[in-house]
Coordinates of N, CA, C and O in Angstrom, one line a residue:
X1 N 7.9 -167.4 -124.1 CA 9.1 -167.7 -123.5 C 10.2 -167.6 -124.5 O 10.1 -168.0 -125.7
X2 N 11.6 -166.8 -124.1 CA 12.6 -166.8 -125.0 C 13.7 -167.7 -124.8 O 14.3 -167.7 -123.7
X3 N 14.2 -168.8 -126.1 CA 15.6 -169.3 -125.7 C 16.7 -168.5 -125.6 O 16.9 -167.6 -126.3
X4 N 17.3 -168.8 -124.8 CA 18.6 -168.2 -124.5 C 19.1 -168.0 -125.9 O 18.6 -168.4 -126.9
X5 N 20.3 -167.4 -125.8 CA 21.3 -167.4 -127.0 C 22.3 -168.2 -127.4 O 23.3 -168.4 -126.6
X6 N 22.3 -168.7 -128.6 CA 23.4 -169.6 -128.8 C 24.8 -169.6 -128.2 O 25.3 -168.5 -128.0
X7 N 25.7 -170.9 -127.9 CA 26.8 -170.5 -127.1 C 27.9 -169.5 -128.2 O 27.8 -169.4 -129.4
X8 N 28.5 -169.1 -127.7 CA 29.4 -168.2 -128.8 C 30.8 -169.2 -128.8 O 31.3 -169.8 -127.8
X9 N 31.3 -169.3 -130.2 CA 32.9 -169.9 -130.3 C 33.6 -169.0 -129.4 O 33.4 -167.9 -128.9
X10 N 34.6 -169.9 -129.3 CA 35.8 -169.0 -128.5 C 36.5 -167.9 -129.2 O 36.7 -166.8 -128.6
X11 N 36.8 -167.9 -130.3 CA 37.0 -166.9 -130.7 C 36.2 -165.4 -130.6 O 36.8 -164.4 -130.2
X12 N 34.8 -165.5 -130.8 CA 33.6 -164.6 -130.6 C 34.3 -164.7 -128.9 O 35.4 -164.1 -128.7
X13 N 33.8 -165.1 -128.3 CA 34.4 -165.1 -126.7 C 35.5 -163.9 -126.6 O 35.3 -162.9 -125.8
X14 N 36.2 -164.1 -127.2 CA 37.6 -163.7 -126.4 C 37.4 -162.4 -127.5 O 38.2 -161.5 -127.4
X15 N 36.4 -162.4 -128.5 CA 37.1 -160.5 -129.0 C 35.4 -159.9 -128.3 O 35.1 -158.8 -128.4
X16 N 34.8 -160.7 -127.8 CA 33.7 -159.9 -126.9 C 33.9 -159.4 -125.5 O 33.3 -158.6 -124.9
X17 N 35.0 -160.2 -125.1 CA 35.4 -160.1 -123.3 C 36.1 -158.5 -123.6 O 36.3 -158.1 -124.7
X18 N 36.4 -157.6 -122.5 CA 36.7 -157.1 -122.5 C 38.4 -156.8 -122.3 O 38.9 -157.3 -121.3
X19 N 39.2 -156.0 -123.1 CA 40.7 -156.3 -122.9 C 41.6 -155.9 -121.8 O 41.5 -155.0 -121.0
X20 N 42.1 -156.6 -121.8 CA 43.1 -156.9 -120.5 C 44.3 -156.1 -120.6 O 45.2 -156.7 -121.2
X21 N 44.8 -154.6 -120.2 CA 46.4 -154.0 -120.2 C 46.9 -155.2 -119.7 O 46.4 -155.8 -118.9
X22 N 47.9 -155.5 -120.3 CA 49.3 -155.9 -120.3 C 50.0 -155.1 -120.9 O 49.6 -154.3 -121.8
X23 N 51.6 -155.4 -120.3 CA 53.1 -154.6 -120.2 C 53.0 -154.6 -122.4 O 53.2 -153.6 -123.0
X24 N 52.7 -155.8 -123.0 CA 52.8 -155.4 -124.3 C 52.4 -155.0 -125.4 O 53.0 -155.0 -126.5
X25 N 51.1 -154.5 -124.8 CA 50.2 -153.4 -125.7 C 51.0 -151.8 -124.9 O 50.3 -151.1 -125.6
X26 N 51.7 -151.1 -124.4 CA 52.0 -150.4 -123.6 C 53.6 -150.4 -124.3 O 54.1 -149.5 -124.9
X27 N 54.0 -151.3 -124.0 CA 55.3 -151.3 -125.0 C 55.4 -150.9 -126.7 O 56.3 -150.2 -127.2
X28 N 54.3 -151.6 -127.5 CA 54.0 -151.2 -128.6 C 54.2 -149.7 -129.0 O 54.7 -149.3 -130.0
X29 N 53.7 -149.0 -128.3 CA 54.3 -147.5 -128.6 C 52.9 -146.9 -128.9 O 51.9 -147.3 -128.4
X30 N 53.2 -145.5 -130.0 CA 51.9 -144.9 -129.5 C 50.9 -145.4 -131.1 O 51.4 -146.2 -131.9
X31 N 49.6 -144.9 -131.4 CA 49.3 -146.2 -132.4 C 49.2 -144.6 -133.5 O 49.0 -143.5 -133.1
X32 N 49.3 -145.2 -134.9 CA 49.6 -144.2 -136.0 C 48.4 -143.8 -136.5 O 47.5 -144.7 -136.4
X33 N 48.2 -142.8 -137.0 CA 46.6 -142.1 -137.1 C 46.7 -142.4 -138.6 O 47.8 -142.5 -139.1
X34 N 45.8 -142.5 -139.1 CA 45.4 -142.5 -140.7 C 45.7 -141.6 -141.2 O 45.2 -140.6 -140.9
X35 N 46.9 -141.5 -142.5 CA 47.1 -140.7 -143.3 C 46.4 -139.9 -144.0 O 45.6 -140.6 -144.5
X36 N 46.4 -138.4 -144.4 CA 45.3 -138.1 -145.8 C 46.1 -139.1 -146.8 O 47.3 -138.8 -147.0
X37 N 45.6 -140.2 -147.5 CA 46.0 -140.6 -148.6 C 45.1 -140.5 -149.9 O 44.2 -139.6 -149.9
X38 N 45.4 -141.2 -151.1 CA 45.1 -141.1 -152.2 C 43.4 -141.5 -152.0 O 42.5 -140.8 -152.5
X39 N 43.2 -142.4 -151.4 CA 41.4 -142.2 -151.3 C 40.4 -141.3 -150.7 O 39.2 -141.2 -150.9
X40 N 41.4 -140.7 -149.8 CA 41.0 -139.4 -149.2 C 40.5 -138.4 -149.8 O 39.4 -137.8 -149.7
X41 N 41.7 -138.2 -150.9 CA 41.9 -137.3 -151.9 C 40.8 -137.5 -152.9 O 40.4 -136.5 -153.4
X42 N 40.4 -138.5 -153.2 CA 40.0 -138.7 -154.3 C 38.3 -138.8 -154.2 O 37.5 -138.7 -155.1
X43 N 38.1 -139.1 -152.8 CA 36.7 -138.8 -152.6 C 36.6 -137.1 -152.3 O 35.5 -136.7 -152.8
X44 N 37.2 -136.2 -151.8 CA 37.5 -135.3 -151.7 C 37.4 -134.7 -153.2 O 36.7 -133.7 -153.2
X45 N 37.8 -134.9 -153.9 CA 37.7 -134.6 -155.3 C 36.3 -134.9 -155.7 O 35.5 -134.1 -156.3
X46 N 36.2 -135.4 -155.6 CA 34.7 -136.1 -156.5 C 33.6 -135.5 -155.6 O 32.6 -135.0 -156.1
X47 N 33.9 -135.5 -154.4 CA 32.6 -135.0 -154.0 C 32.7 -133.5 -154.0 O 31.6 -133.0 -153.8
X48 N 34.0 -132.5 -154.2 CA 34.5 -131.5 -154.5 C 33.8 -130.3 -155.8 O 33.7 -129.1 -156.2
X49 N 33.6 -131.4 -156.0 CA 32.7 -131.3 -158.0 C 31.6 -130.8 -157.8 O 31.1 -130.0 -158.6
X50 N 30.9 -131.2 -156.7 CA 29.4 -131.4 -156.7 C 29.2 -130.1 -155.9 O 28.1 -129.4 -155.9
X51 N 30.7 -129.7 -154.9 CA 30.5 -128.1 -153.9 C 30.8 -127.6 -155.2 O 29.9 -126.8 -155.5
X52 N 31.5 -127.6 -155.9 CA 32.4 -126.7 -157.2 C 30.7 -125.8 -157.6 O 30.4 -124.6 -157.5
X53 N 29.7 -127.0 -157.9 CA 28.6 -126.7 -158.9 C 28.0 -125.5 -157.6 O 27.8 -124.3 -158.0
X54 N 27.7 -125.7 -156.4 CA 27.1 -124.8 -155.8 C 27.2 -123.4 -155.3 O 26.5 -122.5 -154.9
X55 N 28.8 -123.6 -155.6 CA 29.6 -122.5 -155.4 C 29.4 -121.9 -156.9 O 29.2 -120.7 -157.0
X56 N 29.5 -122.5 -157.9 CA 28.9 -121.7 -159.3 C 27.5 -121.3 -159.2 O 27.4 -120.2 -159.6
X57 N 26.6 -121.8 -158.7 CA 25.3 -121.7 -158.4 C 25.1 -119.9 -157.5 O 24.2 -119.1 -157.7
X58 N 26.0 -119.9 -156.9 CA 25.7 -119.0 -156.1 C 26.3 -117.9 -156.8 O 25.6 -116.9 -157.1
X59 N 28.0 -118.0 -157.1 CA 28.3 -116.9 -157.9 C 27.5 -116.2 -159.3 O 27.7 -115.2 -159.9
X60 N 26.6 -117.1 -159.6 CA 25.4 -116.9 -160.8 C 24.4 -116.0 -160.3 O 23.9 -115.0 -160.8
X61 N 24.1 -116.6 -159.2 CA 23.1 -115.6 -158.3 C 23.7 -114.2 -158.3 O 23.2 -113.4 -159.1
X62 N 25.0 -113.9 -157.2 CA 25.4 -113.0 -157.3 C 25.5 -111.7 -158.2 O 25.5 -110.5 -158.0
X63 N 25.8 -112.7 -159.3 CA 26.3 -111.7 -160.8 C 24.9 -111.2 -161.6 O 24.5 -110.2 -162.0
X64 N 24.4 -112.4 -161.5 CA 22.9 -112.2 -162.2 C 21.8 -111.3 -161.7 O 21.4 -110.3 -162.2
X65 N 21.4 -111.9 -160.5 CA 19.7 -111.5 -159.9 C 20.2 -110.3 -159.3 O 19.6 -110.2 -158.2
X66 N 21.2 -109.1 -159.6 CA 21.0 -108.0 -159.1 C 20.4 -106.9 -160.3 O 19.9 -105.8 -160.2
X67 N 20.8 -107.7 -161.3 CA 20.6 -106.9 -163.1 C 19.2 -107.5 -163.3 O 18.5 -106.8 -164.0
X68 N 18.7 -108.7 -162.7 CA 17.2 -109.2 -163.0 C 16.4 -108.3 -161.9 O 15.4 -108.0 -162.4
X69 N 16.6 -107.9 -160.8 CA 16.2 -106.7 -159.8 C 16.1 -105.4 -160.5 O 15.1 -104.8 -161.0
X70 N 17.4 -105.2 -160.4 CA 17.2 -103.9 -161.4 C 16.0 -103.4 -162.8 O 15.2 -102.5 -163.1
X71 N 16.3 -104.8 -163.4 CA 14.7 -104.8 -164.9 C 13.4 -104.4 -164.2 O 12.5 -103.9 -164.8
X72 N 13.4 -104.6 -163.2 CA 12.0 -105.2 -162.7 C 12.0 -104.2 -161.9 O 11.1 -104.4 -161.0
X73 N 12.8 -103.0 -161.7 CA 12.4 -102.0 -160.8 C 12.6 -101.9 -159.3 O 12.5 -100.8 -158.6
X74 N 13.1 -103.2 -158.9 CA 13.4 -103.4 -157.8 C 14.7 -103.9 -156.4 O 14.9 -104.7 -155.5
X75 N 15.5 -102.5 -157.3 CA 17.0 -102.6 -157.5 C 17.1 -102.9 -155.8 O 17.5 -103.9 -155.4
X76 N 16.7 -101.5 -155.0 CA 16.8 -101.7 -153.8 C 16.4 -102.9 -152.9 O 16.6 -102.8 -151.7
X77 N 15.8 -103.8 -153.4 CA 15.4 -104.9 -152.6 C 16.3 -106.1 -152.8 O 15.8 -107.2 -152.7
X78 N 17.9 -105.8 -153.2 CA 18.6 -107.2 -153.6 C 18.9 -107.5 -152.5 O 19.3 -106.6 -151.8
X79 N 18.8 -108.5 -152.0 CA 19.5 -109.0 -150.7 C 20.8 -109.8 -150.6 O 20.9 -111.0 -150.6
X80 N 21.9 -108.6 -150.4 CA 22.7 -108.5 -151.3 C 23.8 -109.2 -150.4 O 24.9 -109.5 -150.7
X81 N 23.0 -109.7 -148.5 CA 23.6 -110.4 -147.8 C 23.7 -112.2 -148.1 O 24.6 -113.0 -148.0
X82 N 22.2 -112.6 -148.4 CA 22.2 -113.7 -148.3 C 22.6 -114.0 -150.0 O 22.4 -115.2 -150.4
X83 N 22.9 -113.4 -150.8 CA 23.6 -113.6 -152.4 C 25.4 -113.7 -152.1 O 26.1 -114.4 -152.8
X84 N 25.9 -113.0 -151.0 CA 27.1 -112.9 -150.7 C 27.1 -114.6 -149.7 O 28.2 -115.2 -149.6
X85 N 26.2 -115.0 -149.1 CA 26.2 -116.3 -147.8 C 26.1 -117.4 -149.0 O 26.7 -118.4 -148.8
X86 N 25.6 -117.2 -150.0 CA 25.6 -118.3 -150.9 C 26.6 -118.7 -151.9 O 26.6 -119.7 -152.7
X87 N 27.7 -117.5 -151.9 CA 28.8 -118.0 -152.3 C 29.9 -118.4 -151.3 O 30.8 -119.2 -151.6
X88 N 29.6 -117.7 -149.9 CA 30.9 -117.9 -149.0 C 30.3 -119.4 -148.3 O 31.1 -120.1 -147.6
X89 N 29.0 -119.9 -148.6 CA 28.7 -120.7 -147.8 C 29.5 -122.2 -148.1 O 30.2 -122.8 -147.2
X90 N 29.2 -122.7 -149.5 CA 29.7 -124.3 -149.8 C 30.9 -124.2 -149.6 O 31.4 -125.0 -148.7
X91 N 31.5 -123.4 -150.2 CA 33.6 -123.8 -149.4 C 33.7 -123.8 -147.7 O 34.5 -124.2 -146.9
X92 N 32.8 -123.3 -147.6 CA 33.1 -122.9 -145.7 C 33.0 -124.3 -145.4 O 34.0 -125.1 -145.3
X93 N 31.4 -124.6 -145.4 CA 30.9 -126.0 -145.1 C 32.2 -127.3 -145.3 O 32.8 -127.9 -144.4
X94 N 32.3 -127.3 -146.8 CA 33.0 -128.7 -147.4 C 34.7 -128.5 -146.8 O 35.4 -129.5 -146.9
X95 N 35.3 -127.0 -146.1 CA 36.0 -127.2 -145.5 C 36.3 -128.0 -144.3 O 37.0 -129.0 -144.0
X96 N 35.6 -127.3 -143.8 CA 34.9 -128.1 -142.2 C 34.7 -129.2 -142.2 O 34.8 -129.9 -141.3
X97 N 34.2 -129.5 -143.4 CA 33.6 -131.0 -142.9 C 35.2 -131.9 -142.8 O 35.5 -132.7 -142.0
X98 N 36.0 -131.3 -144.1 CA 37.1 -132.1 -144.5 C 38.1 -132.3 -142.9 O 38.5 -133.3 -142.3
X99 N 38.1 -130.9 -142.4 CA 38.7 -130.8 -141.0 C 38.6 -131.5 -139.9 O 39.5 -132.1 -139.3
X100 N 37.1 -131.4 -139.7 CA 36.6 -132.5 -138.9 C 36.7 -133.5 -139.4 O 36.9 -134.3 -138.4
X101 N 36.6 -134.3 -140.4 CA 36.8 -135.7 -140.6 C 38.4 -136.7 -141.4 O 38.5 -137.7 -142.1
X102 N 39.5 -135.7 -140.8 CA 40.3 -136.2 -141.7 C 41.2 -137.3 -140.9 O 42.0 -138.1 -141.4
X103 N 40.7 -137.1 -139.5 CA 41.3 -138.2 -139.1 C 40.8 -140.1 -139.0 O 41.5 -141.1 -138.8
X104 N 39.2 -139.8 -139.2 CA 38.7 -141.0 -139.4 C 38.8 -141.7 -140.6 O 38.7 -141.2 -141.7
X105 N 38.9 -142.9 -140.3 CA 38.4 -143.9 -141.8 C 37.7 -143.6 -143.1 O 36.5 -143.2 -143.0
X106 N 38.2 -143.8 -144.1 CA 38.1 -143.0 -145.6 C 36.3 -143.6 -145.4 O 35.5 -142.7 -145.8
X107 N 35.7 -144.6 -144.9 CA 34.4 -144.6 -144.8 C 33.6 -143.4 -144.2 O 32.6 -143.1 -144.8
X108 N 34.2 -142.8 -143.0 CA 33.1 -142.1 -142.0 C 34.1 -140.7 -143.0 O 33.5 -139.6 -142.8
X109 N 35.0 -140.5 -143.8 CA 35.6 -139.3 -144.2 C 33.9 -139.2 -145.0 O 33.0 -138.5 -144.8
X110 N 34.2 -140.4 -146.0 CA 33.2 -140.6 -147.2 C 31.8 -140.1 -146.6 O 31.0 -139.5 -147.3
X111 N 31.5 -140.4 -145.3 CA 29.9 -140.0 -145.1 C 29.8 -138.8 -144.1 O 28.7 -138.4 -143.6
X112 N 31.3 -138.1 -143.8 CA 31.0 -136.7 -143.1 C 30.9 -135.9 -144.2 O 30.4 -134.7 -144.0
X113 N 31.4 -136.3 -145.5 CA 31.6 -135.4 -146.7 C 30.3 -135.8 -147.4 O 30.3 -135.1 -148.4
X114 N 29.3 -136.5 -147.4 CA 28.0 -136.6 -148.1 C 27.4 -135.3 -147.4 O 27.1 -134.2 -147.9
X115 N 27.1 -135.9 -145.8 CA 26.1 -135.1 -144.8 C 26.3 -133.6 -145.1 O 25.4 -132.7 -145.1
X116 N 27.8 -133.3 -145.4 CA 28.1 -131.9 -146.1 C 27.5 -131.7 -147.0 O 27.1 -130.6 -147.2
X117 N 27.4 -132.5 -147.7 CA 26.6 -131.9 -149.1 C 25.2 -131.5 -148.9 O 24.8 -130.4 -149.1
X118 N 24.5 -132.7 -148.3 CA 23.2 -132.5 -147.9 C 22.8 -131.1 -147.0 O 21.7 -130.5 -147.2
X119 N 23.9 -130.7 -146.0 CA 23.9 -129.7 -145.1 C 23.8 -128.2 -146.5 O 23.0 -127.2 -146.4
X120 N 24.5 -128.3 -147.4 CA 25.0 -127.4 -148.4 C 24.1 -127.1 -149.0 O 23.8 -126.0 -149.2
X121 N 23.4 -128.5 -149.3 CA 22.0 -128.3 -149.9 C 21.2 -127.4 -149.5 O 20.9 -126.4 -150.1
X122 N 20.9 -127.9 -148.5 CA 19.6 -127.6 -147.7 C 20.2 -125.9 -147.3 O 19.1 -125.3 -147.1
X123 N 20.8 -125.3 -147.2 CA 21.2 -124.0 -146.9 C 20.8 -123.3 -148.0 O 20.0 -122.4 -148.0
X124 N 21.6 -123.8 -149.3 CA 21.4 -123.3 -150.4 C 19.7 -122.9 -150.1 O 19.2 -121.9 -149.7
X125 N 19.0 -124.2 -150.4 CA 17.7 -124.1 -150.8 C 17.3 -122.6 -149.8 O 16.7 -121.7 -150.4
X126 N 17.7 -122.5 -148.6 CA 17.0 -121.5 -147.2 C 17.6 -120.3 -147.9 O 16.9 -119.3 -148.0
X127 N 18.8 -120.4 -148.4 CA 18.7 -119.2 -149.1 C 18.1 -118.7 -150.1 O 18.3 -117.4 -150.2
X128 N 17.5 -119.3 -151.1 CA 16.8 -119.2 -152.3 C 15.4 -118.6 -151.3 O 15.0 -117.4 -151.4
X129 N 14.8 -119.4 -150.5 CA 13.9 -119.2 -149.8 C 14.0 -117.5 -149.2 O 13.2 -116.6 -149.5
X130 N 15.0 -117.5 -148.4 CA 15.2 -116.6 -147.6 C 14.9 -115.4 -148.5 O 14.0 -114.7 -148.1
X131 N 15.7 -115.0 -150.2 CA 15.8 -114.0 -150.8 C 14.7 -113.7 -151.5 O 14.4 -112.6 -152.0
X132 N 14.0 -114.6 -151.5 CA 12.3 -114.4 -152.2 C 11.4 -113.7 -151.5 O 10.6 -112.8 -151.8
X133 N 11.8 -114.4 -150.2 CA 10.9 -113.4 -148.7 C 10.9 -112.1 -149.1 O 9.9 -111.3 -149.0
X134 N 12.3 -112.0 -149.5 CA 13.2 -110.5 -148.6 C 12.8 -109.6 -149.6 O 12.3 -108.5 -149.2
X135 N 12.8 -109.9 -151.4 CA 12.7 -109.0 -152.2 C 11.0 -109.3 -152.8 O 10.8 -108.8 -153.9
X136 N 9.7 -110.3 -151.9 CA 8.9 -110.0 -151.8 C 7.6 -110.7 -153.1 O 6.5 -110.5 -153.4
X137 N 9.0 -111.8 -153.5 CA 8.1 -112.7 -154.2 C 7.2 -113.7 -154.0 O 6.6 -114.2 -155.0

């Protein structure tokens, strides 16, 4: 058998009831969206650092593993698409994410801009994967 639930204060009551239009919520005008401000910015930065490194990651790829192909005899097999996806990819992503989240709360900005990284990640890695396939390692 389960007891009921404790009675709720009135307070709890009245922000659990459902709200009532009245003429002076309607009057208030229209309600102001969250600015990009300085915390915006600043997580935007910091987690900016961490796309910066992937986007180095990949330009390294690029520059590099076509001259490490070449040593090794196997110039024609660079895959020279998914070395180009690995640099266009982290700025694409960490744009987007900024886009889509710039109107919500510096919290959900803060955790659409993690899941980006994670997303960044995990692409990265499919491409590291992908080019090993492709040139047969």
């Amino acid at each position: 058998m389960t007891a009921a639930p404790p009675p709720l204060p009135d307070d709890a009551r009245a922000a659990s009831a459902p709200a009532e239009s009245t003429g002076a919520d309607a009057a208030a005008g229209p309600v102001a969206r969250p600015r990009f401000g300085a915390a915006r910015a600043a997580v935007a930065v910091l987690l900016g650092l961490l796309v910066a490194w992937f986007l180095w990651d990949g330009l390294s790829s690029l520059v590099g593993l076509p001259a490490q192909y070449e040593a090794l005899g196997i110039a024609d097999r660079t895959p020279w698409a998914v070395l180009v996806a690995g640099v266009v990819a982290p700025p694409l992503i960490f744009g987007l994410s900024i886009l889509i989240a710039r109107r919500q709360s510096v919290t959900r900005f803060t955790l659409v801009l993690i899941v980006a990284l994670a997303v960044i990640a995990t692409t990265r890695l499919s491409l590291i994967a992908t080019a090993a396939s492709l040139s047969g390692f």
